[in-house]
mmCIF file of C-alpha atoms and ligand atoms in Angstrom:
data_model
loop_
_atom_site.group_PDB
_atom_site.id
_atom_site.type_symbol
_atom_site.label_atom_id
_atom_site.label_comp_id
_atom_site.label_asym_id
_atom_site.label_seq_id
_atom_site.Cartn_x
_atom_site.Cartn_y
_atom_site.Cartn_z
ATOM 1 C CA UNK A 14 12.228 9.565 17.099
ATOM 2 C CA UNK A 15 14.035 10.983 14.402
ATOM 3 C CA UNK A 16 14.075 10.546 10.508
ATOM 4 C CA UNK A 17 15.371 7.000 10.790
ATOM 5 C CA UNK A 18 14.372 5.817 13.806
ATOM 6 C CA UNK A 19 9.945 6.487 12.160
ATOM 7 C CA UNK A 20 11.473 4.765 9.326
ATOM 8 C CA UNK A 21 13.329 2.318 9.990
ATOM 9 C CA UNK A 22 9.380 1.292 12.809
ATOM 10 C CA UNK A 23 8.267 1.497 9.368
ATOM 11 C CA UNK A 24 9.659 -1.138 7.496
ATOM 12 C CA UNK A 25 9.435 -3.010 10.569
ATOM 13 C CA UNK A 26 5.888 -2.760 10.747
ATOM 14 C CA UNK A 27 5.461 -3.320 7.242
ATOM 15 C CA UNK A 28 7.484 -6.211 7.127
ATOM 16 C CA UNK A 29 4.889 -7.685 9.794
ATOM 17 C CA UNK A 30 1.985 -7.601 8.292
ATOM 18 C CA UNK A 31 3.500 -9.090 4.713
ATOM 19 C CA UNK A 32 1.433 -11.744 4.358
ATOM 20 C CA UNK A 33 4.922 -13.018 3.201
ATOM 21 C CA UNK A 34 6.122 -13.614 7.155
ATOM 22 C CA UNK A 35 8.720 -13.013 7.059
ATOM 23 C CA UNK A 36 10.539 -15.975 5.881
ATOM 24 C CA UNK A 37 9.277 -14.827 2.846
ATOM 25 C CA UNK A 38 10.839 -11.440 2.531
ATOM 26 C CA UNK A 39 13.972 -12.921 3.253
ATOM 27 C CA UNK A 40 13.840 -15.062 0.498
ATOM 28 C CA UNK A 41 13.125 -11.947 -1.944
ATOM 29 C CA UNK A 42 16.367 -10.019 -0.109
ATOM 30 C CA UNK A 43 18.248 -12.614 -0.733
ATOM 31 C CA UNK A 44 17.424 -13.196 -4.832
ATOM 32 C CA UNK A 45 17.883 -8.993 -5.220
ATOM 33 C CA UNK A 46 21.648 -10.180 -3.498
ATOM 34 C CA UNK A 47 22.028 -12.774 -5.497
ATOM 35 C CA UNK A 48 21.181 -11.117 -9.046
ATOM 36 C CA UNK A 49 23.987 -8.289 -7.014
ATOM 37 C CA UNK A 50 26.408 -9.940 -6.568
ATOM 38 C CA UNK A 51 26.159 -11.327 -9.814
ATOM 39 C CA UNK A 52 26.412 -7.603 -11.645
ATOM 40 C CA UNK A 53 29.401 -6.197 -13.333
ATOM 41 C CA UNK A 54 31.729 -3.005 -11.593
ATOM 42 C CA UNK A 55 29.625 -0.498 -13.137
ATOM 43 C CA UNK A 56 26.409 -1.703 -13.149
ATOM 44 C CA UNK A 57 26.562 -2.178 -9.430
ATOM 45 C CA UNK A 58 27.569 1.640 -9.263
ATOM 46 C CA UNK A 59 23.785 2.177 -11.218
ATOM 47 C CA UNK A 60 22.171 -0.158 -9.405
ATOM 48 C CA UNK A 61 19.388 1.025 -6.782
ATOM 49 C CA UNK A 62 21.631 -0.503 -3.125
ATOM 50 C CA UNK A 63 18.319 -0.367 -0.983
ATOM 51 C CA UNK A 64 16.799 -2.877 -2.387
ATOM 52 C CA UNK A 65 18.653 -5.384 -0.847
ATOM 53 C CA UNK A 66 18.015 -4.292 2.416
ATOM 54 C CA UNK A 67 14.177 -2.718 1.883
ATOM 55 C CA UNK A 68 12.010 -4.739 0.883
ATOM 56 C CA UNK A 69 8.764 -1.728 0.025
ATOM 57 C CA UNK A 70 11.068 0.099 -2.783
ATOM 58 C CA UNK A 71 7.675 2.467 -2.344
ATOM 59 C CA UNK A 72 8.083 3.341 0.680
ATOM 60 C CA UNK A 73 11.058 6.087 1.452
ATOM 61 C CA UNK A 74 13.424 8.267 2.417
ATOM 62 C CA UNK A 75 13.249 11.371 0.065
ATOM 63 C CA UNK A 76 15.044 15.157 1.436
ATOM 64 C CA UNK A 77 15.877 15.155 4.586
ATOM 65 C CA UNK A 78 16.723 19.235 4.434
ATOM 66 C CA UNK A 79 17.418 19.294 8.680
ATOM 67 C CA UNK A 80 17.349 16.244 10.170
ATOM 68 C CA UNK A 81 16.262 16.705 13.878
ATOM 69 C CA UNK A 82 14.456 15.866 16.667
ATOM 70 C CA UNK A 83 9.947 14.670 15.019
ATOM 71 C CA UNK A 84 7.732 15.703 16.928
ATOM 72 C CA UNK A 85 5.205 17.725 14.492
ATOM 73 C CA UNK A 86 4.426 15.548 11.278
ATOM 74 C CA UNK A 87 2.280 16.950 8.046
ATOM 75 C CA UNK A 88 0.438 13.461 6.542
ATOM 76 C CA UNK A 89 -1.442 12.287 3.782
ATOM 77 C CA UNK A 90 -2.242 10.597 0.925
ATOM 78 C CA UNK A 91 -0.670 12.228 -1.766
ATOM 79 C CA UNK A 92 1.326 15.014 -1.058
ATOM 80 C CA UNK A 93 2.189 17.391 -3.892
ATOM 81 C CA UNK A 94 3.861 21.246 -4.005
ATOM 82 C CA UNK A 95 0.515 23.015 -2.696
ATOM 83 C CA UNK A 96 0.876 20.766 0.633
ATOM 84 C CA UNK A 97 4.441 21.540 1.251
ATOM 85 C CA UNK A 98 3.868 24.936 1.268
ATOM 86 C CA UNK A 99 0.768 24.071 3.202
ATOM 87 C CA UNK A 100 3.345 23.388 5.201
ATOM 88 C CA UNK A 101 4.985 26.364 4.964
ATOM 89 C CA UNK A 102 1.571 27.745 6.273
ATOM 90 C CA UNK A 103 0.948 25.532 8.623
ATOM 91 C CA UNK A 104 4.174 26.166 10.950
ATOM 92 C CA UNK A 105 6.311 23.846 12.866
ATOM 93 C CA UNK A 106 5.614 21.228 11.152
ATOM 94 C CA UNK A 107 9.682 18.667 11.247
ATOM 95 C CA UNK A 108 8.170 16.041 8.643
ATOM 96 C CA UNK A 109 6.042 15.735 5.974
ATOM 97 C CA UNK A 110 5.138 11.711 5.007
ATOM 98 C CA UNK A 111 3.034 11.413 2.286
ATOM 99 C CA UNK A 112 1.355 7.941 1.774
ATOM 100 C CA UNK A 113 1.965 7.523 -2.116
ATOM 101 C CA UNK A 114 5.296 7.424 -3.710
ATOM 102 C CA UNK A 115 6.916 9.547 -4.782
ATOM 103 C CA UNK A 116 10.070 10.182 -6.594
ATOM 104 C CA UNK A 117 12.436 7.134 -6.228
ATOM 105 C CA UNK A 118 9.910 5.298 -4.461
ATOM 106 C CA UNK A 119 7.458 5.655 -6.986
ATOM 107 C CA UNK A 120 10.342 5.709 -10.118
ATOM 108 C CA UNK A 121 10.051 1.987 -8.066
ATOM 109 C CA UNK A 122 6.935 1.590 -7.259
ATOM 110 C CA UNK A 123 6.094 -2.266 -9.176
ATOM 111 C CA UNK A 124 9.382 -3.934 -8.225
ATOM 112 C CA UNK A 125 6.229 -4.291 -5.042
ATOM 113 C CA UNK A 126 4.284 -5.742 -7.593
ATOM 114 C CA UNK A 127 5.434 -9.676 -7.076
ATOM 115 C CA UNK A 128 3.265 -9.893 -3.977
ATOM 116 C CA UNK A 129 0.174 -9.575 -4.616
ATOM 117 C CA UNK A 130 1.841 -13.300 -7.105
ATOM 118 C CA UNK A 131 2.336 -14.887 -3.612
ATOM 119 C CA UNK A 132 -0.940 -13.635 -2.234
ATOM 120 C CA UNK A 133 -3.148 -15.294 -4.923
ATOM 121 C CA UNK A 134 -0.864 -18.401 -4.490
ATOM 122 C CA UNK A 135 -2.588 -18.784 -0.564
ATOM 123 C CA UNK A 136 -5.052 -18.135 -2.013
ATOM 124 C CA UNK A 137 -4.985 -21.235 -4.152
ATOM 125 C CA UNK A 138 -4.010 -19.376 -7.414
ATOM 126 C CA UNK A 139 -1.497 -21.585 -9.344
ATOM 127 C CA UNK A 140 2.515 -19.565 -8.444
ATOM 128 C CA UNK A 141 3.572 -20.553 -12.117
ATOM 129 C CA UNK A 142 -0.236 -18.937 -13.645
ATOM 130 C CA UNK A 143 -0.104 -15.682 -11.373
ATOM 131 C CA UNK A 144 3.568 -15.674 -12.165
ATOM 132 C CA UNK A 145 2.809 -14.993 -16.210
ATOM 133 C CA UNK A 146 -0.425 -13.152 -15.858
ATOM 134 C CA UNK A 147 1.256 -10.225 -13.641
ATOM 135 C CA UNK A 148 4.537 -10.530 -14.981
ATOM 136 C CA UNK A 149 2.501 -8.595 -18.141
ATOM 137 C CA UNK A 150 0.724 -6.412 -15.805
ATOM 138 C CA UNK A 151 4.024 -4.843 -13.787
ATOM 139 C CA UNK A 152 5.867 -3.810 -16.945
ATOM 140 C CA UNK A 153 2.645 -2.223 -18.202
ATOM 141 C CA UNK A 154 3.190 -0.403 -14.734
ATOM 142 C CA UNK A 155 6.813 0.218 -14.620
ATOM 143 C CA UNK A 156 6.753 2.025 -18.296
ATOM 144 C CA UNK A 157 3.278 3.602 -17.396
ATOM 145 C CA UNK A 158 5.228 5.543 -14.587
ATOM 146 C CA UNK A 159 8.390 6.459 -16.424
ATOM 147 C CA UNK A 160 6.986 9.561 -17.907
ATOM 148 C CA UNK A 161 6.088 11.475 -15.137
ATOM 149 C CA UNK A 162 7.577 13.600 -13.136
ATOM 150 C CA UNK A 163 9.287 11.974 -9.793
ATOM 151 C CA UNK A 164 10.697 14.276 -8.333
ATOM 152 C CA UNK A 165 8.637 17.511 -8.472
ATOM 153 C CA UNK A 166 6.906 17.543 -4.503
ATOM 154 C CA UNK A 167 10.331 15.987 -3.339
ATOM 155 C CA UNK A 168 12.333 19.303 -5.473
ATOM 156 C CA UNK A 169 9.454 21.086 -3.929
ATOM 157 C CA UNK A 170 10.343 19.145 0.109
ATOM 158 C CA UNK A 171 14.080 20.271 -0.890
ATOM 159 C CA UNK A 172 13.500 23.890 -2.162
ATOM 160 C CA UNK A 173 11.731 25.161 0.860
ATOM 161 C CA UNK A 174 13.646 23.648 2.889
ATOM 162 C CA UNK A 175 11.591 20.980 4.534
ATOM 163 C CA UNK A 176 11.899 16.858 5.496
ATOM 164 C CA UNK A 177 9.483 14.419 3.266
ATOM 165 C CA UNK A 178 9.411 10.267 3.340
ATOM 166 C CA UNK A 179 6.610 8.173 1.151
ATOM 167 C CA UNK A 180 5.256 5.172 2.516
ATOM 168 C CA UNK A 181 3.349 3.089 0.430
ATOM 169 C CA UNK A 182 3.039 -1.062 0.382
ATOM 170 C CA UNK A 183 3.991 -0.303 4.203
ATOM 171 C CA UNK A 184 1.335 1.054 5.080
ATOM 172 C CA UNK A 185 -0.956 -0.632 2.689
ATOM 173 C CA UNK A 186 0.136 -4.160 4.326
ATOM 174 C CA UNK A 187 -0.507 -3.410 7.269
ATOM 175 C CA UNK A 188 -4.425 -2.251 6.297
ATOM 176 C CA UNK A 189 -4.624 -5.734 4.488
ATOM 177 C CA UNK A 190 -4.364 -7.226 7.347
ATOM 178 C CA UNK A 191 -6.358 -5.592 9.661
ATOM 179 C CA UNK A 192 -8.784 -6.445 7.459
ATOM 180 C CA UNK A 193 -8.401 -10.317 6.968
ATOM 181 C CA UNK A 194 -7.928 -10.984 10.307
ATOM 182 C CA UNK A 195 -11.774 -8.667 10.700
ATOM 183 C CA UNK A 196 -12.742 -10.290 7.623
ATOM 184 C CA UNK A 197 -12.083 -14.331 6.562
ATOM 185 C CA UNK A 198 -13.398 -15.403 9.688
ATOM 186 C CA UNK A 199 -16.566 -15.162 9.045
ATOM 187 C CA UNK A 200 -18.959 -17.533 7.885
ATOM 188 C CA UNK A 201 -18.746 -18.059 3.850
ATOM 189 C CA UNK A 202 -21.996 -18.182 3.324
ATOM 190 C CA UNK A 203 -22.647 -14.670 4.906
ATOM 191 C CA UNK A 204 -24.788 -12.628 1.923
ATOM 192 C CA UNK A 205 -22.546 -9.559 0.746
ATOM 193 C CA UNK A 206 -24.470 -7.221 2.461
ATOM 194 C CA UNK A 207 -23.710 -8.146 5.440
ATOM 195 C CA UNK A 208 -19.600 -8.125 4.673
ATOM 196 C CA UNK A 209 -20.634 -4.002 3.463
ATOM 197 C CA UNK A 210 -22.330 -2.957 6.876
ATOM 198 C CA UNK A 211 -19.526 -5.259 8.645
ATOM 199 C CA UNK A 212 -16.822 -3.229 6.609
ATOM 200 C CA UNK A 213 -19.007 0.094 7.535
ATOM 201 C CA UNK A 214 -18.873 -0.210 11.605
ATOM 202 C CA UNK A 215 -14.428 0.151 10.717
ATOM 203 C CA UNK A 216 -14.355 4.221 11.606
ATOM 204 C CA UNK A 217 -12.770 4.646 8.295
ATOM 205 C CA UNK A 218 -15.073 3.821 6.111
ATOM 206 C CA UNK A 219 -18.268 4.973 8.149
ATOM 207 C CA UNK A 220 -16.589 8.710 8.075
ATOM 208 C CA UNK A 221 -15.975 7.978 3.783
ATOM 209 C CA UNK A 222 -19.452 7.274 3.663
ATOM 210 C CA UNK A 223 -20.341 10.465 4.728
ATOM 211 C CA UNK A 224 -19.282 12.343 1.893
ATOM 212 C CA UNK A 225 -19.715 9.417 -0.640
ATOM 213 C CA UNK A 226 -17.200 7.375 -0.639
ATOM 214 C CA UNK A 227 -18.153 4.659 1.271
ATOM 215 C CA UNK A 228 -18.433 0.772 1.022
ATOM 216 C CA UNK A 229 -19.331 0.000 -3.014
ATOM 217 C CA UNK A 230 -20.302 -2.977 -4.635
ATOM 218 C CA UNK A 231 -18.899 -3.375 -8.021
ATOM 219 C CA UNK A 232 -20.132 -6.991 -9.117
ATOM 220 C CA UNK A 233 -22.739 -8.376 -6.939
ATOM 221 C CA UNK A 234 -25.594 -8.330 -5.450
ATOM 222 C CA UNK A 235 -26.596 -7.649 -1.287
ATOM 223 C CA UNK A 236 -28.397 -10.822 -1.705
ATOM 224 C CA UNK A 237 -26.230 -13.409 -3.075
ATOM 225 C CA UNK A 238 -23.886 -15.154 -0.197
ATOM 226 C CA UNK A 239 -19.677 -13.708 -0.576
ATOM 227 C CA UNK A 240 -17.914 -17.657 -1.253
ATOM 228 C CA UNK A 241 -14.299 -17.156 0.292
ATOM 229 C CA UNK A 242 -13.326 -14.045 0.515
ATOM 230 C CA UNK A 243 -10.199 -12.777 -0.493
ATOM 231 C CA UNK A 244 -7.770 -9.340 0.497
ATOM 232 C CA UNK A 245 -5.924 -9.331 -2.781
ATOM 233 C CA UNK A 246 -6.264 -6.306 -3.559
ATOM 234 C CA UNK A 247 -5.621 -4.161 -0.608
ATOM 235 C CA UNK A 248 -1.655 -4.035 -0.892
ATOM 236 C CA UNK A 249 0.859 -4.637 -4.005
ATOM 237 C CA UNK A 250 1.556 -1.438 -5.281
ATOM 238 C CA UNK A 251 -1.533 -1.231 -8.030
ATOM 239 C CA UNK A 252 -4.331 -3.738 -9.437
ATOM 240 C CA UNK A 253 -3.032 -6.971 -10.727
ATOM 241 C CA UNK A 254 -3.931 -8.427 -14.617
ATOM 242 C CA UNK A 255 -7.574 -8.537 -15.666
ATOM 243 C CA UNK A 256 -6.740 -12.223 -16.494
ATOM 244 C CA UNK A 257 -6.592 -13.231 -12.877
ATOM 245 C CA UNK A 258 -9.927 -12.991 -11.982
ATOM 246 C CA UNK A 259 -10.732 -15.769 -13.925
ATOM 247 C CA UNK A 260 -7.655 -17.952 -12.250
ATOM 248 C CA UNK A 261 -9.049 -16.904 -8.628
ATOM 249 C CA UNK A 262 -12.412 -18.176 -9.233
ATOM 250 C CA UNK A 263 -11.078 -21.143 -10.534
ATOM 251 C CA UNK A 264 -8.683 -21.470 -7.656
ATOM 252 C CA UNK A 265 -12.395 -20.784 -4.969
ATOM 253 C CA UNK A 266 -12.139 -16.825 -4.390
ATOM 254 C CA UNK A 267 -15.802 -16.238 -4.078
ATOM 255 C CA UNK A 268 -15.839 -12.344 -2.909
ATOM 256 C CA UNK A 269 -12.712 -9.735 -3.047
ATOM 257 C CA UNK A 270 -12.303 -6.921 -1.412
ATOM 258 C CA UNK A 271 -10.130 -4.428 -2.751
ATOM 259 C CA UNK A 272 -9.517 -0.607 -2.397
ATOM 260 C CA UNK A 273 -10.116 1.270 -6.200
ATOM 261 C CA UNK A 274 -10.962 -0.567 -9.557
ATOM 262 C CA UNK A 275 -10.304 -0.010 -13.402
ATOM 263 C CA UNK A 276 -13.672 -0.992 -15.438
ATOM 264 C CA UNK A 277 -11.726 -3.817 -17.638
ATOM 265 C CA UNK A 278 -11.481 -5.159 -14.331
ATOM 266 C CA UNK A 279 -14.189 -4.928 -12.891
ATOM 267 C CA UNK A 280 -16.011 -7.031 -16.671
ATOM 268 C CA UNK A 281 -13.774 -10.064 -16.045
ATOM 269 C CA UNK A 282 -14.338 -10.303 -13.012
ATOM 270 C CA UNK A 283 -18.345 -9.892 -13.619
ATOM 271 C CA UNK A 284 -17.681 -12.827 -16.871
ATOM 272 C CA UNK A 285 -15.907 -15.220 -13.561
ATOM 273 C CA UNK A 286 -18.913 -14.793 -10.948
ATOM 274 C CA UNK A 287 -16.977 -13.284 -8.608
ATOM 275 C CA UNK A 288 -18.116 -10.529 -6.412
ATOM 276 C CA UNK A 289 -16.510 -7.899 -5.606
ATOM 277 C CA UNK A 290 -15.929 -5.074 -2.812
ATOM 278 C CA UNK A 291 -14.670 -1.358 -3.448
ATOM 279 C CA UNK A 292 -14.084 -0.359 0.307
ATOM 280 C CA UNK A 293 -12.468 2.917 -0.875
ATOM 281 C CA UNK A 294 -8.874 4.341 -1.940
ATOM 282 C CA UNK A 295 -9.055 7.245 0.339
ATOM 283 C CA UNK A 296 -10.407 5.537 4.028
ATOM 284 C CA UNK A 297 -8.216 2.165 3.063
ATOM 285 C CA UNK A 298 -5.032 4.022 2.952
ATOM 286 C CA UNK A 299 -6.194 6.355 5.601
ATOM 287 C CA UNK A 300 -6.566 3.051 7.941
ATOM 288 C CA UNK A 301 -3.010 1.432 7.513
ATOM 289 C CA UNK A 302 -1.479 5.065 7.651
ATOM 290 C CA UNK A 303 -3.154 5.447 10.531
ATOM 291 C CA UNK A 304 -2.382 1.671 12.241
ATOM 292 C CA UNK A 305 1.058 3.255 11.259
ATOM 293 C CA UNK A 306 0.911 6.219 12.809
ATOM 294 C CA UNK A 307 -0.556 5.131 16.241
ATOM 295 C CA UNK A 308 2.979 4.166 16.540
ATOM 296 C CA UNK A 309 4.407 7.807 15.860
ATOM 297 C CA UNK A 310 0.997 8.481 18.267
ATOM 298 C CA UNK A 311 2.103 6.957 21.076
ATOM 299 C CA UNK A 312 5.483 7.266 21.177
ATOM 300 C CA UNK A 313 4.008 11.265 21.668
ATOM 301 C CA UNK A 314 5.038 12.553 18.068
ATOM 302 C CA UNK A 315 1.134 15.321 16.676
ATOM 303 C CA UNK A 316 -0.216 13.962 14.168
ATOM 304 C CA UNK A 317 -1.047 16.271 11.592
ATOM 305 C CA UNK A 318 -4.316 15.303 8.080
ATOM 306 C CA UNK A 319 -4.413 16.868 4.903
ATOM 307 C CA UNK A 320 -4.344 15.920 1.452
ATOM 308 C CA UNK A 321 -6.897 13.061 2.000
ATOM 309 C CA UNK A 322 -6.336 11.703 5.604
ATOM 310 C CA UNK A 323 -8.995 10.527 7.211
ATOM 311 C CA UNK A 324 -7.534 10.419 10.622
ATOM 312 C CA UNK A 325 -8.745 7.851 13.219
ATOM 313 C CA UNK A 326 -6.579 7.236 16.615
ATOM 314 C CA UNK A 327 -6.279 3.794 18.470
ATOM 315 C CA UNK A 328 -5.047 4.427 21.106
ATOM 316 C CA UNK A 329 -6.603 3.528 24.074
HETATM 317 FE FE1 LIG B 402 -3.032 4.359 -2.222
#
């Protein structure tokens, strides 16, 4: 496979798994196009044209040094200049894939957060409330990212002649869909303890348990009933607004499964009696990456995991 084929496959898989459905994505892109059409010529020049076709602007091709047939890929959750040097040491690496966004993928992280509004709405939070509370948070994330050294790793890849892409929300979508399919069919009278055990059966979490990073109860008691379990925090860029928990409780959500949670959010969830299970960050990111990497493996590509990726193959 060529880099562009790998990338297109990832975007397609991300769309297939997206909670908004293909129709929802089409609406999202159509709106971008309409906005683009209204821009002045100068604004159009500055506009990131990929936004018209790619609904996941945090998943990008960042550097192509040599557009060749890809046979061996170094894949990590966080790729930094150290991993680029590592690729050089290992040798015969045709492409490097980072899960967390880099370069223009990082600069556009906030763009994918709108997805959270739709997901919350599907769980019964009114869209106006979700959009109102998320707006503030999306702006906060955009400002926070602004100060970062976006191109650092991309520059390293370019200097050492490595192809580099990042696949963030596309893979988080795969993890979210996998967890939703696995968990939401369970009985709402199931206890937190049972939900925790169910997660621990998933190989990535089982592996993370061995080094102390397994699924944990952040809010709630093992004995408590789950109520309606929601997978609202696995995909959509990064954590949403802490003010949402109260609204989620009103909407009928009993337990949420997330990758990670800030202290402020934990307190809000607690105050709203929402149980929180934190599945684990690297392990959840690995789950989403693995579901995509399996597709590449099927095509004969060799995967070299690094930087926190717990590689589990579901092929065969
Ligand atoms: Fe992550």
